[in-house]
Structure formats: C-alpha cells, structure tokens
Short mmCIF file of C-alpha atoms in Angstrom, two decimals:
data_model
loop_
_atom_site.label_atom_id
_atom_site.label_comp_id
_atom_site.label_asym_id
_atom_site.label_seq_id
_atom_site.Cartn_x
_atom_site.Cartn_y
_atom_site.Cartn_z
CA MET A 1 38.68 15.95 11.61
CA THR A 2 36.47 16.65 8.60
CA MET A 3 34.28 13.64 9.22
CA PHE A 4 33.29 14.76 12.76
CA LYS A 5 29.77 15.79 11.78
CA ASP A 6 29.28 12.80 9.49
CA VAL A 7 30.30 10.33 12.18
CA LEU A 8 27.93 11.86 14.69
CA GLU A 9 25.13 11.89 12.14
CA THR A 10 25.55 8.18 11.47
CA VAL A 11 25.77 7.33 15.16
CA SER A 12 22.63 9.33 15.82
CA MET A 13 20.81 7.62 12.93
CA ILE A 14 21.59 4.22 14.42
CA GLU A 15 21.09 5.06 18.09
CA LYS A 16 18.19 7.48 18.03
CA GLU A 17 16.51 7.14 14.65
CA ARG A 18 16.49 3.35 14.43
CA LEU A 19 18.44 3.04 11.22
CA ASP A 20 18.94 -0.63 10.62
CA ILE A 21 19.47 -3.20 7.96
CA ARG A 22 16.08 -4.86 8.08
CA THR A 23 17.08 -8.11 6.48
CA ILE A 24 19.78 -9.99 4.66
CA THR A 25 18.01 -12.61 2.63
CA MET A 26 19.84 -15.40 0.87
CA GLY A 27 18.13 -16.51 -2.31
CA ILE A 28 18.70 -20.17 -3.10
CA SER A 29 17.68 -21.97 -6.27
CA LEU A 30 16.13 -25.38 -5.64
CA LEU A 31 15.78 -26.30 -9.31
CA ASP A 32 18.38 -29.04 -8.94
CA CYS A 33 16.39 -30.59 -6.07
CA ILE A 34 13.56 -31.73 -8.33
CA ASP A 35 12.85 -35.45 -8.11
CA SER A 36 9.95 -37.71 -8.93
CA SER A 37 10.20 -38.92 -5.35
CA GLY A 38 8.97 -36.25 -2.94
CA GLU A 39 11.05 -37.72 -0.17
CA LYS A 40 14.30 -37.58 -2.14
CA SER A 41 13.51 -34.08 -3.32
CA ARG A 42 12.93 -32.86 0.23
CA GLN A 43 16.18 -34.39 1.45
CA ARG A 44 18.03 -32.53 -1.31
CA ILE A 45 16.25 -29.31 -0.39
CA TYR A 46 17.23 -29.65 3.25
CA ASP A 47 20.84 -30.52 2.41
CA LYS A 48 21.22 -27.66 -0.07
CA ILE A 49 19.76 -24.98 2.17
CA THR A 50 21.65 -26.03 5.28
CA HIS A 51 24.87 -26.22 3.28
CA LEU A 52 24.63 -22.89 1.44
CA ALA A 53 23.20 -20.90 4.33
CA GLU A 54 25.30 -22.53 7.01
CA ASN A 55 27.20 -19.34 7.79
CA LEU A 56 24.54 -16.77 6.92
CA VAL A 57 23.59 -15.94 10.51
CA LYS A 58 27.17 -16.08 11.80
CA GLU A 59 28.53 -13.75 9.10
CA GLY A 60 25.54 -11.45 9.47
CA GLU A 61 26.21 -11.10 13.17
CA ARG A 62 29.91 -10.55 12.59
CA ILE A 63 29.28 -7.68 10.20
CA GLU A 64 26.71 -6.25 12.57
CA THR A 65 29.44 -6.05 15.19
CA GLU A 66 32.12 -4.66 12.92
CA LEU A 67 30.00 -1.94 11.34
CA GLY A 68 27.98 -1.27 14.45
CA ILE A 69 24.70 -1.29 12.54
CA PRO A 70 21.91 -3.71 13.50
CA ILE A 71 20.92 -6.40 10.99
CA VAL A 72 17.50 -7.28 12.31
CA HIS A 73 16.71 -10.40 10.28
CA LYS A 74 18.63 -13.11 8.51
CA ARG A 75 16.36 -14.94 6.10
CA ILE A 76 16.19 -17.29 3.13
CA SER A 77 14.11 -17.28 -0.05
CA VAL A 78 13.85 -20.27 -2.35
CA THR A 79 12.52 -21.17 -5.79
CA PRO A 80 8.70 -21.36 -5.73
CA ILE A 81 7.96 -24.81 -4.35
CA SER A 82 5.20 -25.48 -6.88
CA LEU A 83 7.94 -25.71 -9.53
CA ILE A 84 9.99 -28.13 -7.45
CA ALA A 85 7.26 -30.34 -6.05
CA GLY A 86 5.28 -30.44 -9.30
CA SER A 87 7.43 -33.27 -10.64
CA SER A 88 6.71 -35.49 -7.67
CA SER A 89 3.70 -37.75 -7.37
CA ASP A 90 2.73 -36.15 -4.03
CA LEU A 91 -0.83 -34.93 -3.73
CA ASN A 92 -0.15 -32.58 -0.84
CA TYR A 93 2.92 -30.38 -0.35
CA VAL A 94 2.73 -29.72 3.38
CA GLU A 95 5.79 -31.93 3.88
CA TYR A 96 7.76 -29.55 1.65
CA ALA A 97 6.80 -26.69 3.96
CA LYS A 98 7.90 -28.74 6.95
CA ILE A 99 11.30 -29.46 5.44
CA LEU A 100 11.76 -25.74 4.71
CA ASP A 101 10.82 -25.02 8.32
CA ALA A 102 13.34 -27.59 9.56
CA ALA A 103 16.11 -26.18 7.34
CA ALA A 104 15.34 -22.65 8.57
CA ALA A 105 15.56 -23.81 12.19
CA THR A 106 18.87 -25.59 11.56
CA VAL A 107 20.59 -22.54 10.09
CA GLY A 108 18.92 -20.16 12.55
CA VAL A 109 17.01 -17.85 10.21
CA ASN A 110 13.66 -16.53 11.36
CA PHE A 111 11.76 -16.80 8.08
CA ILE A 112 12.04 -18.79 4.88
CA GLY A 113 9.99 -17.67 1.88
CA GLY A 114 9.06 -19.51 -1.27
CA PHE A 115 6.18 -21.82 -0.48
CA SER A 116 4.81 -20.17 -3.55
CA ALA A 117 3.16 -20.50 -6.92
CA LEU A 118 3.23 -18.21 -9.96
CA VAL A 119 -0.13 -18.38 -11.70
CA PRO A 120 -0.90 -15.09 -13.46
CA LYS A 121 -2.07 -16.91 -16.57
CA GLY A 122 -3.05 -20.35 -15.36
CA PHE A 123 -2.35 -23.27 -13.06
CA THR A 124 -0.14 -26.29 -13.46
CA LYS A 125 -0.91 -29.42 -11.51
CA GLY A 126 1.80 -28.44 -9.02
CA ASP A 127 0.38 -24.93 -8.63
CA ARG A 128 -3.03 -26.28 -7.69
CA ILE A 129 -1.65 -28.73 -5.14
CA LEU A 130 0.57 -26.07 -3.63
CA ILE A 131 -2.25 -23.56 -3.26
CA ASP A 132 -4.48 -26.19 -1.68
CA SER A 133 -1.68 -27.01 0.78
CA ILE A 134 -1.15 -23.41 1.94
CA PRO A 135 -3.56 -23.33 4.93
CA GLU A 136 -2.18 -26.48 6.54
CA ALA A 137 1.40 -25.54 5.64
CA LEU A 138 1.09 -22.18 7.38
CA ALA A 139 -0.73 -23.66 10.36
CA THR A 140 1.80 -26.42 10.97
CA THR A 141 5.07 -24.51 10.45
CA ASN A 142 6.58 -21.57 12.28
CA ASN A 143 8.94 -19.90 9.87
CA VAL A 144 7.60 -20.64 6.40
CA CYS A 145 6.14 -17.81 4.33
CA SER A 146 4.02 -18.20 1.26
CA CYS A 147 2.95 -16.05 -1.64
CA VAL A 148 1.04 -16.51 -4.87
CA ASN A 149 1.48 -14.30 -7.91
CA LEU A 150 -1.89 -14.18 -9.59
CA GLY A 151 -1.66 -11.30 -12.01
CA SER A 152 0.80 -9.40 -14.15
CA SER A 153 0.83 -6.42 -16.51
CA LYS A 154 1.96 -8.79 -19.24
CA SER A 155 -0.72 -11.42 -18.85
CA GLY A 156 -3.67 -10.01 -16.92
CA ILE A 157 -5.32 -11.42 -13.80
CA ASN A 158 -6.12 -15.06 -13.12
CA MET A 159 -9.56 -14.66 -11.57
CA ASP A 160 -9.85 -18.37 -10.80
CA ALA A 161 -6.78 -17.95 -8.61
CA VAL A 162 -8.24 -14.79 -7.07
CA LYS A 163 -11.37 -16.73 -6.12
CA ARG A 164 -9.43 -19.66 -4.71
CA ILE A 165 -7.05 -17.47 -2.70
CA GLY A 166 -9.99 -15.82 -0.93
CA GLU A 167 -11.00 -19.27 0.29
CA ILE A 168 -7.41 -20.18 1.16
CA ILE A 169 -7.08 -17.08 3.35
CA LYS A 170 -10.29 -17.97 5.18
CA GLU A 171 -9.13 -21.55 5.73
CA THR A 172 -5.77 -20.35 7.02
CA ALA A 173 -7.52 -17.94 9.39
CA TYR A 174 -9.63 -20.78 10.73
CA LEU A 175 -6.73 -23.21 11.18
CA THR A 176 -4.76 -20.60 13.15
CA ARG A 177 -7.81 -19.23 15.01
CA ASP A 178 -6.18 -19.82 18.40
CA ALA A 179 -3.55 -17.19 17.63
CA ASP A 180 -5.75 -14.50 16.07
CA SER A 181 -5.45 -16.15 12.65
CA ILE A 182 -1.74 -15.36 12.49
CA GLY A 183 -1.20 -17.85 9.67
CA CYS A 184 -2.59 -15.21 7.29
CA ALA A 185 0.24 -12.84 8.25
CA LYS A 186 2.62 -15.26 6.52
CA PHE A 187 0.83 -15.13 3.18
CA VAL A 188 0.71 -12.53 0.40
CA ALA A 189 -1.28 -12.52 -2.82
CA PHE A 190 0.66 -10.56 -5.43
CA ALA A 191 0.24 -8.98 -8.80
CA ASN A 192 3.55 -8.31 -10.60
CA ALA A 193 5.51 -10.09 -7.85
CA VAL A 194 9.21 -9.25 -7.88
CA GLU A 195 11.64 -12.14 -8.08
CA ASP A 196 14.36 -10.64 -5.93
CA ASN A 197 12.43 -9.16 -3.03
CA PRO A 198 14.19 -9.77 0.31
CA PHE A 199 11.20 -8.85 2.49
CA MET A 200 8.75 -11.34 3.95
CA ALA A 201 6.18 -12.66 3.62
CA GLY A 202 6.52 -12.24 -0.14
CA ALA A 203 10.12 -13.28 -0.76
CA PHE A 204 10.90 -16.04 -3.22
CA HIS A 205 13.90 -16.79 -5.42
CA GLY A 206 12.78 -16.22 -9.01
CA ILE A 207 13.58 -18.69 -11.75
CA GLY A 208 15.59 -16.08 -13.62
CA GLU A 209 17.92 -15.70 -10.64
CA ALA A 210 21.39 -17.16 -10.12
CA GLU A 211 22.13 -20.32 -8.16
CA SER A 212 22.43 -18.35 -4.95
CA VAL A 213 22.45 -14.62 -4.19
CA LEU A 214 22.44 -12.32 -1.23
CA ASN A 215 19.74 -9.65 -1.21
CA VAL A 216 19.45 -6.89 1.33
CA GLY A 217 16.50 -4.91 2.64
CA VAL A 218 17.23 -1.61 4.34
CA SER A 219 14.92 0.45 6.42
CA GLY A 220 14.88 3.82 8.09
CA PRO A 221 11.58 5.65 8.45
CA GLY A 222 12.94 7.30 11.60
CA VAL A 223 15.87 8.81 9.72
CA VAL A 224 13.58 10.35 7.09
CA LYS A 225 11.18 11.70 9.71
CA ARG A 226 14.00 13.25 11.75
CA ALA A 227 15.44 14.88 8.63
CA LEU A 228 12.07 16.45 7.88
CA GLU A 229 11.65 17.57 11.51
CA ARG A 230 14.75 19.67 11.14
CA SER A 231 13.25 21.58 8.20
CA GLN A 232 9.82 22.68 9.33
CA ASP A 233 9.34 25.36 6.67
CA ALA A 234 10.52 23.36 3.69
CA SER A 235 8.55 23.52 0.45
CA PHE A 236 7.66 20.28 -1.36
CA GLY A 237 10.72 20.52 -3.57
CA GLU A 238 12.92 21.02 -0.53
CA MET A 239 11.27 18.11 1.30
CA ALA A 240 11.85 15.84 -1.70
CA GLU A 241 15.50 16.84 -1.63
CA ILE A 242 15.80 16.08 2.09
CA ILE A 243 14.18 12.67 1.66
CA LYS A 244 16.44 11.85 -1.29
CA LYS A 245 19.54 12.65 0.72
CA ALA A 246 18.41 10.54 3.67
CA ALA A 247 17.51 7.67 1.33
CA PHE A 248 20.90 7.96 -0.32
CA LYS A 249 22.75 7.53 2.97
CA ILE A 250 20.59 4.64 4.12
CA THR A 251 21.03 2.87 0.79
CA ARG A 252 24.80 3.27 0.91
CA ALA A 253 24.89 1.62 4.32
CA GLY A 254 22.80 -1.24 2.96
CA HIS A 255 24.96 -1.60 -0.12
CA LEU A 256 28.06 -1.87 2.05
CA VAL A 257 26.48 -4.52 4.28
CA GLY A 258 25.15 -6.48 1.31
CA THR A 259 28.37 -6.55 -0.65
CA THR A 260 30.42 -7.39 2.45
CA VAL A 261 28.18 -10.27 3.54
CA ALA A 262 27.98 -11.58 -0.03
CA GLU A 263 31.76 -11.52 -0.36
CA ARG A 264 32.26 -13.37 2.90
CA LEU A 265 29.69 -16.00 2.01
CA ASN A 266 31.17 -16.26 -1.45
CA VAL A 267 27.87 -15.70 -3.24
CA PRO A 268 27.04 -12.90 -5.69
CA PHE A 269 25.42 -9.78 -4.29
CA GLY A 270 21.90 -9.61 -5.67
CA ILE A 271 19.90 -6.47 -5.01
CA LEU A 272 19.38 -3.86 -2.43
CA ASP A 273 15.79 -3.10 -1.56
CA LEU A 274 15.55 0.33 -0.04
CA SER A 275 12.14 0.26 1.51
CA LEU A 276 10.92 2.34 4.38
CA ALA A 277 9.70 -0.64 6.38
CA PRO A 278 8.10 0.41 9.66
CA THR A 279 7.97 -1.53 12.91
CA PRO A 280 5.51 -1.14 15.77
CA GLU A 281 8.20 0.72 17.75
CA VAL A 282 7.76 4.43 18.32
CA GLY A 283 10.08 6.35 15.97
CA ASP A 284 9.94 3.74 13.23
CA SER A 285 6.74 4.71 11.46
CA VAL A 286 5.94 5.67 7.86
CA ALA A 287 2.62 7.21 8.92
CA ARG A 288 4.51 9.66 11.14
CA ILE A 289 6.58 10.83 8.15
CA LEU A 290 3.38 11.70 6.30
CA GLU A 291 2.13 13.52 9.40
CA GLU A 292 5.42 15.36 9.69
CA MET A 293 4.67 16.84 6.26
CA GLY A 294 1.68 18.58 7.82
CA LEU A 295 -1.20 16.11 7.94
CA GLU A 296 -3.08 15.90 11.22
CA HIS A 297 -3.39 12.15 10.87
CA CYS A 298 -2.33 9.64 8.27
CA GLY A 299 -5.39 8.89 6.17
CA THR A 300 -6.77 12.40 5.89
CA HIS A 301 -7.02 14.20 2.54
CA GLY A 302 -3.54 14.82 1.20
CA THR A 303 -2.18 11.48 2.42
CA THR A 304 -2.01 9.94 -1.05
CA ALA A 305 -0.08 12.91 -2.43
CA ALA A 306 2.30 12.89 0.55
CA LEU A 307 2.93 9.17 0.14
CA ALA A 308 3.45 9.51 -3.60
CA MET A 309 6.11 12.14 -3.07
CA LEU A 310 7.78 10.16 -0.29
CA ASN A 311 7.86 6.97 -2.35
CA ASP A 312 9.26 8.70 -5.39
CA ALA A 313 11.94 10.59 -3.47
CA VAL A 314 13.02 7.41 -1.67
CA LYS A 315 13.45 5.64 -5.01
CA LYS A 316 15.44 8.51 -6.50
CA GLY A 317 17.82 8.74 -3.56
CA GLY A 318 18.26 4.99 -3.54
CA ILE A 319 18.93 4.65 -7.25
CA MET A 320 21.68 7.25 -7.08
CA ALA A 321 23.30 5.36 -4.19
CA SER A 322 23.49 1.86 -5.60
CA THR A 323 23.49 0.29 -9.04
CA SER A 324 21.84 -2.81 -7.59
CA VAL A 325 18.57 -1.35 -6.37
CA GLY A 326 15.71 -3.82 -6.81
CA GLY A 327 12.89 -5.46 -4.94
CA PHE A 328 10.17 -2.98 -3.99
CA SER A 329 12.24 0.04 -2.98
CA GLY A 330 9.72 2.52 -1.68
CA ALA A 331 7.52 2.98 1.34
CA PHE A 332 5.63 0.14 3.00
CA ILE A 333 2.29 0.77 4.65
CA PRO A 334 1.56 -2.32 6.73
CA VAL A 335 -1.09 -1.29 9.23
CA SER A 336 -0.28 -3.57 12.16
CA GLU A 337 3.46 -2.97 11.88
CA ASP A 338 3.31 0.81 12.07
CA GLU A 339 2.31 2.55 15.30
CA GLY A 340 1.23 5.68 13.43
CA MET A 341 -1.03 3.65 11.11
CA ILE A 342 -2.54 1.83 14.09
CA GLU A 343 -3.36 5.12 15.78
CA ALA A 344 -4.77 6.53 12.54
CA VAL A 345 -7.10 3.54 12.21
CA GLU A 346 -8.11 3.67 15.86
CA CYS A 347 -9.05 7.34 15.71
CA GLY A 348 -10.99 6.84 12.48
CA ALA A 349 -8.71 8.88 10.24
CA LEU A 350 -7.57 5.97 8.11
CA THR A 351 -10.17 3.80 6.40
CA PHE A 352 -9.87 0.74 4.23
CA ASP A 353 -10.77 2.68 1.09
CA LYS A 354 -8.13 5.35 1.74
CA LEU A 355 -5.60 2.62 2.29
CA GLU A 356 -6.48 1.21 -1.11
CA ALA A 357 -5.95 4.61 -2.71
CA MET A 358 -2.57 4.87 -1.00
CA THR A 359 -1.48 1.52 -2.44
CA SER A 360 -1.77 2.93 -5.94
CA VAL A 361 1.21 5.21 -5.33
CA CYS A 362 3.52 3.21 -3.07
CA SER A 363 5.48 0.02 -3.04
CA VAL A 364 3.22 -2.71 -1.88
CA GLY A 365 -0.48 -2.98 -1.17
CA ILE A 366 -3.09 -3.74 1.46
CA ASP A 367 -0.61 -5.06 3.97
CA MET A 368 -1.18 -6.53 7.43
CA VAL A 369 -4.76 -5.39 7.65
CA ALA A 370 -7.04 -7.21 10.07
CA ILE A 371 -10.66 -7.47 8.97
CA PRO A 372 -13.73 -9.06 10.59
CA GLY A 373 -13.53 -12.85 10.82
CA ASP A 374 -16.92 -13.27 9.20
CA THR A 375 -15.89 -11.46 6.00
CA PRO A 376 -16.97 -13.73 3.12
CA ALA A 377 -14.21 -15.37 1.05
CA THR A 378 -15.64 -13.71 -2.05
CA THR A 379 -15.21 -10.27 -0.47
CA ILE A 380 -11.57 -11.09 0.28
CA SER A 381 -11.19 -12.22 -3.33
CA ALA A 382 -12.77 -8.98 -4.52
CA ILE A 383 -10.28 -6.96 -2.42
CA ILE A 384 -7.45 -8.97 -4.01
CA ALA A 385 -8.93 -8.36 -7.47
CA ASP A 386 -9.03 -4.60 -6.84
CA GLU A 387 -5.42 -4.55 -5.70
CA ALA A 388 -4.27 -6.76 -8.56
CA ALA A 389 -6.03 -4.39 -10.98
CA ILE A 390 -4.17 -1.40 -9.51
CA GLY A 391 -0.89 -3.27 -9.98
CA VAL A 392 -1.58 -4.64 -13.43
CA ILE A 393 -2.85 -1.37 -14.89
CA ASN A 394 -0.15 0.78 -13.28
CA ASN A 395 2.78 -1.57 -13.99
CA LYS A 396 3.65 -1.92 -10.34
CA THR A 397 3.71 -4.59 -7.69
CA THR A 398 0.72 -4.84 -5.42
CA GLY A 399 0.21 -7.35 -2.66
CA VAL A 400 -2.57 -8.23 -0.28
CA ARG A 401 -1.89 -9.54 3.21
CA LEU A 402 -5.24 -9.66 4.93
CA ILE A 403 -6.07 -11.27 8.23
CA PRO A 404 -9.76 -12.11 8.66
CA VAL A 405 -9.43 -12.58 12.41
CA TYR A 406 -11.54 -15.55 13.38
CA GLY A 407 -14.24 -14.70 15.90
CA LYS A 408 -13.43 -10.99 16.02
CA ASP A 409 -15.15 -7.92 14.64
CA VAL A 410 -14.71 -4.17 14.17
CA GLY A 411 -13.88 -2.52 17.48
CA GLU A 412 -11.66 -5.38 18.58
CA SER A 413 -8.03 -5.92 17.70
CA ALA A 414 -5.72 -8.79 16.86
CA GLU A 415 -2.47 -9.33 18.73
CA PHE A 416 0.37 -10.86 16.72
CA GLY A 417 3.31 -9.83 18.86
CA GLY A 418 6.85 -8.88 17.86
CA LEU A 419 7.43 -7.15 14.56
CA LEU A 420 3.98 -8.13 13.31
CA GLY A 421 2.45 -5.88 15.96
CA HIS A 422 -1.23 -5.58 16.76
CA ALA A 423 -4.00 -4.63 14.42
CA PRO A 424 -7.30 -2.89 15.03
CA ILE A 425 -9.92 -4.67 12.94
CA MET A 426 -10.96 -2.49 10.01
CA ALA A 427 -14.40 -2.41 8.49
CA VAL A 428 -14.80 -3.64 4.94
CA ASN A 429 -17.66 -2.91 2.56
CA LYS A 430 -20.53 -5.21 3.46
CA ASN A 431 -22.09 -5.28 -0.01
CA ASP A 432 -21.85 -8.58 -1.82
CA SER A 433 -19.27 -9.28 -4.54
CA SER A 434 -19.90 -12.99 -4.91
CA ILE A 435 -21.53 -13.02 -8.35
CA PHE A 436 -18.59 -11.04 -9.69
CA ILE A 437 -16.00 -13.34 -8.13
CA ASN A 438 -17.83 -16.56 -9.03
CA ARG A 439 -17.66 -15.75 -12.75
CA GLY A 440 -14.16 -17.20 -12.83
CA GLY A 441 -11.84 -17.05 -15.83
CA HIS A 442 -9.26 -14.45 -16.64
CA ILE A 443 -9.13 -10.68 -16.88
CA PRO A 444 -7.28 -10.10 -20.16
CA ALA A 445 -3.87 -8.46 -20.28
CA PRO A 446 -4.09 -4.68 -20.43
CA ILE A 447 -3.57 -2.82 -23.71
CA HIS A 448 -0.14 -1.58 -22.63
CA SER A 449 1.16 -5.16 -22.42
CA PHE A 450 1.27 -5.38 -26.21
CA LYS A 451 4.67 -3.91 -26.75
CA ASN A 452 6.28 -6.47 -29.01
CA MET B 1 41.94 -1.40 8.25
CA ARG B 2 40.71 1.59 10.20
CA ALA B 3 37.84 2.09 12.59
CA VAL B 4 36.10 5.03 14.20
CA VAL B 5 35.74 5.18 17.97
CA THR B 6 32.96 7.47 19.20
CA VAL B 7 32.84 8.47 22.85
CA ILE B 8 29.83 10.45 24.08
CA GLY B 9 28.75 11.29 27.60
CA LYS B 10 29.02 13.63 30.56
CA ASP B 11 32.46 15.20 30.83
CA ARG B 12 34.78 13.89 33.56
CA THR B 13 38.47 13.36 34.14
CA GLY B 14 40.34 10.49 32.58
CA ILE B 15 38.14 9.75 29.57
CA ILE B 16 40.92 9.93 27.01
CA TYR B 17 43.27 8.13 29.40
CA ASN B 18 40.88 5.21 29.90
CA VAL B 19 40.04 4.78 26.23
CA SER B 20 43.54 5.21 24.87
CA LYS B 21 44.90 2.84 27.53
CA ILE B 22 42.82 -0.02 26.13
CA LEU B 23 43.79 0.89 22.58
CA ALA B 24 47.49 1.03 23.45
CA GLU B 25 47.40 -2.26 25.36
CA ASN B 26 46.01 -3.97 22.30
CA ASN B 27 48.35 -2.34 19.85
CA VAL B 28 45.75 -0.15 18.22
CA ASN B 29 47.23 3.07 16.86
CA ILE B 30 45.32 6.36 17.14
CA GLU B 31 45.73 8.25 13.88
CA ASP B 32 43.45 11.18 14.51
CA ILE B 33 41.52 12.50 17.44
CA SER B 34 38.96 15.23 17.73
CA GLN B 35 36.81 16.35 20.62
CA THR B 36 34.33 19.00 21.58
CA ILE B 37 31.50 19.70 24.01
CA MET B 38 28.11 19.43 22.26
CA ASP B 39 24.88 20.14 24.13
CA ASP B 40 26.77 19.74 27.42
CA PHE B 41 28.04 16.36 26.31
CA PHE B 42 31.66 15.47 25.87
CA THR B 43 31.98 14.14 22.32
CA MET B 44 35.17 12.55 21.04
CA ILE B 45 35.89 10.82 17.79
CA MET B 46 39.05 8.82 17.22
CA LEU B 47 40.26 7.36 13.97
CA VAL B 48 42.24 4.25 14.83
CA ASN B 49 44.32 1.79 12.82
CA LEU B 50 43.65 -1.90 13.46
CA ASP B 51 46.35 -3.38 11.20
CA ASN B 52 48.56 -4.49 14.08
CA MET B 53 45.78 -5.11 16.58
CA SER B 54 46.72 -7.95 18.94
CA ILE B 55 43.18 -9.14 19.69
CA ASP B 56 39.97 -9.90 17.86
CA PHE B 57 37.72 -6.96 16.90
CA ASN B 58 34.89 -8.40 18.96
CA VAL B 59 37.07 -8.61 22.07
CA LEU B 60 38.25 -5.02 21.63
CA LYS B 61 34.64 -3.92 21.26
CA ASN B 62 33.73 -5.72 24.49
CA GLU B 63 36.68 -4.17 26.35
CA LEU B 64 35.58 -0.71 25.22
CA GLU B 65 32.01 -1.41 26.25
CA LYS B 66 33.20 -2.54 29.67
CA ILE B 67 35.18 0.63 30.25
CA ALA B 68 32.23 2.65 28.92
CA GLU B 69 30.12 1.23 31.69
CA THR B 70 32.79 1.94 34.30
CA ILE B 71 33.19 5.60 33.36
CA GLY B 72 29.53 6.11 32.48
CA MET B 73 29.98 7.01 28.82
CA SER B 74 28.77 5.56 25.54
CA ILE B 75 31.64 4.15 23.47
CA ARG B 76 31.22 2.67 20.02
CA ILE B 77 33.76 1.26 17.61
CA GLN B 78 32.75 0.83 13.98
CA HIS B 79 34.61 0.12 10.77
CA GLU B 80 35.51 3.28 8.89
CA ASP B 81 33.88 1.79 5.76
CA LEU B 82 30.38 2.56 7.02
CA PHE B 83 31.05 6.30 7.29
CA ASN B 84 32.83 6.46 3.97
CA ALA B 85 29.96 4.62 2.29
CA MET B 86 27.28 6.87 3.76
CA HIS B 87 28.95 10.24 3.43
CA THR B 88 31.06 10.18 0.29
CA ILE B 89 30.00 9.79 -3.31
#
C-alpha cells in the first residue's frame, strides 16, 4: 500500500503531536436583527443564532468521529454589537451580552465573539455605549468575548479609544477580581482587526461578510516541532522548507474539515486560519519550536528572527494548501497558553519588551500577558498604543490582551484554568505615560495609507 | 466511501481475525491490507469500503474500539478523505 507511511504519519500527528482543528467558528450576521426596541432586537438575535447554529456542535462532533481528528472548539462570531444595538434607545448594552451568552449556552458552543465596536477613526453613540458596557458584560457572562478595533493602517489610531480602553481593562479586572481578573482574558484591543478571524477572544463577523459562514482555525505547534526535531542539522532554508511542508498538511486537514462542516450545515465555507495556536499542554507550544531551532530559551537574542521565519514559512505552506486562507494565519504567542512561554518568563529569559519586539513579526500581539494589578490605566493604554503603532505602520494585525491581575504583583501568578492556562505576572515599565495618553485625539493615518 | 483502519500494538495471535470478523459481520469490505513490524510494534493498515455497511459509522467505530481494548491494541477508523487531503496535491 503506497499510503502506508502517510497514514502512519497522520495518525502520529494526531495521537502524539496534538494535531487538532482548534475551532470551527460560525459567523452570523445580525444586521437584520436591528430594532429601535432593544428587547425586540435581542429576541431576534437569540432566535437567529439558535436557529442557524442549531446543528453546529452536532455536525462538528460527527465529523470529528468520521475523520478521527479532534475539533476542540465549536464557536460563534456575530456582527459587532455596537452596530446592532446602536439603533435602540438603550443606554447600556449588557443585556445584549446576556442574550448572546444565553444563545451560546442553548446551542452548546463554548464562546461567542462579537460584543465589539470598530472605532479606528471615531465613535458613534452605539460604540461609546458598547465600550462602557464591556466590564459589566464580561463580568456577568460566561461565554461572551469582546474586542475593539481602535486603529488601522488606512485611518490611523483613535487615541481617545486607546485611553478609554485602558480604563475599561482596569474596570474589568476589578469586577472579576475574585477569579484573578479573568474577565480581561475575554477582551482584545486590536489594530487592523480581521473580519473573518475564527479565534477568540477577537472573533467577530465583519460587515462585509455573508449572511452566515463557517470559518476554521487549525493548530499544530507539536507537528512543526516534531518535524524540526527530525532534522537537527538543517540550515535555515531547510528548516523553512520543513515548516512549510508541515503547515501544508495541517492546512489541508483544516480545509477538509471546514468544507465538510460547511456543506453539512448548508452555509458557505468562509476562511481557514492556519495559526500555530499553543495550549498549556506539553507538546503544544510555539516557544518550544523556537527553542528547537537552537535557542536556549524563548526570549533570548535570536528569538525575533526565529519567530519571523516560522511565521513566514507557516503562511507560505498554508497558502499553497488552501485558496481560502484568511484570519491571522501565523504563529500565536499567548504567554499563559504556552508552557514554553510560561517557563521562559519564569526563568527570566522572556521579558515584556522582547515580547513586544516579537509581535512585530508574528500574527497577533501582546496576548494573555498578566501584569501587576496596580498598573495604571494610562500605562495599559500606552502599551496598547505601542502595539497599535506596530500594526498600523507595518500593515498587520496587532492585538493586546492584558490581564492586570487585581491584588497581585510580579513574582506571583494568575490561574485561569483550562486552555487559558496560568500566567506568571510580568513586570512592566514603571515610568509614567499619563501625559502622553491624556492628550487624546487621533494619530493620523500613516503615509502609506494614501494609495488612491 | 472508503475508510482507513489503523491497528497498532504488541504483536499477538488473532489480530487480523478479530478485526476482520467485525468488518465482515457489518458488511464492510476490505479492499487492501498491509502490515509490518515497526519498532517492535505490529502495525496494520486496512483500506475498507463502507458503501454496503449495515450499521452506522459511529457504531462500527465503537465496536472496533471495544475489540481494541479486549486484544490490547490501538484501533482507529478514519475516512480516507483525511489522508488524501493531507498527502496529495
């Protein structure tokens, strides 16, 4: 049988190297749920989600069985709620979050994203109310995720939003202080947010998207690491080739799952996001891939170059494998969700500043980083501004998911449990940024945005 | 529709008998079969045709898992599509 080796390779990827489909995320447009009555609008939202996603979990599990590949999460993303709720006379949108939470529980998904606002250039009335509602929404729901897009390469950075989001993160941390400020783990501040990302906490269903689509997020850091382990003497060119091949195979598996689920649910297949998304499990770490390349610890000199090569090779392998590659498609570096990153922070090899440098060459940003609970809101805003600047100037997505853990300081750690892992609290620069942040206004669009 | 059955574990008597018995009972045809010893482990891959299968895929999978436990092997059944997708351009 010619496929003998191939079959065993796939089986080994799934059994030993933790290849999985990280998420199938159904994007649902809520634009037809707008109503001047908040109550009516929410009823429509609930009805639409529970109708369209009724079989999402069931079909996902069926395909998991048939293909023998785990599909870890089944999730939903919706149109940014600020656009839906903005037409209502409500002055607080927490009830919208609660109805999303209820719909998610009914259909059995573990996260629903889209309690979001898009404000790179300015706020609407609905955007302001939504942002003000975020802390309570995240504290009073279980499965709702929120993100705010506050900058873009086309329009610059909304510094008023940056300032406000720093305060919002602090409020959320306080409201969820009994659980190590976990509410903040469900919120991302983005620049250049992508409208078809299937990964949480930053998933939302963009307004340019179809009525309903099925997006897929694939993962497989273990597969890439194992492939590199087998080629200890490889040069950089050879390593890139190995990573591309592994990424190709992983993407093909994801493409198959995505198109099959979409067909069975009778919705169009959206995109496939090939991202190396780590988990706290041993053997599922992006940091360990970088170390496999020859770095003593993730975070030492050379880490940025290693990550840049990894990210680029992953994208190239993925693009060859599917015509529907979208989302982030690269390597994620969430600290608390990656056992190699956690170790690197704990032994002092990986610092906040190095992490920031790494975000300039990979898919996301400062992700799942716990910082001291007494970090001023303006410092958090300044961190967001730095990340947004990296994204806006380099035409890439950057996100910030920071957890200022209430009542904790450097040397302690936050426990989130499950896939969110645990996070050693990282030191941030103690110098003041408040005068800078309090200026307010807008950082103008960069020169390269003028392409018309 | 075809599926791939992978059987891996310590070699013993009756492995093929036990697996093919379940397949035959449920009208699953074996189209190709290949086996070897790898790193001291018995490794067998079967390509089976499910077109005339008399039970649900899930039930067949459970039956195979049950026998896997009895004979102390790992047995997986997966749609052929996955392997074709990952290993062919």
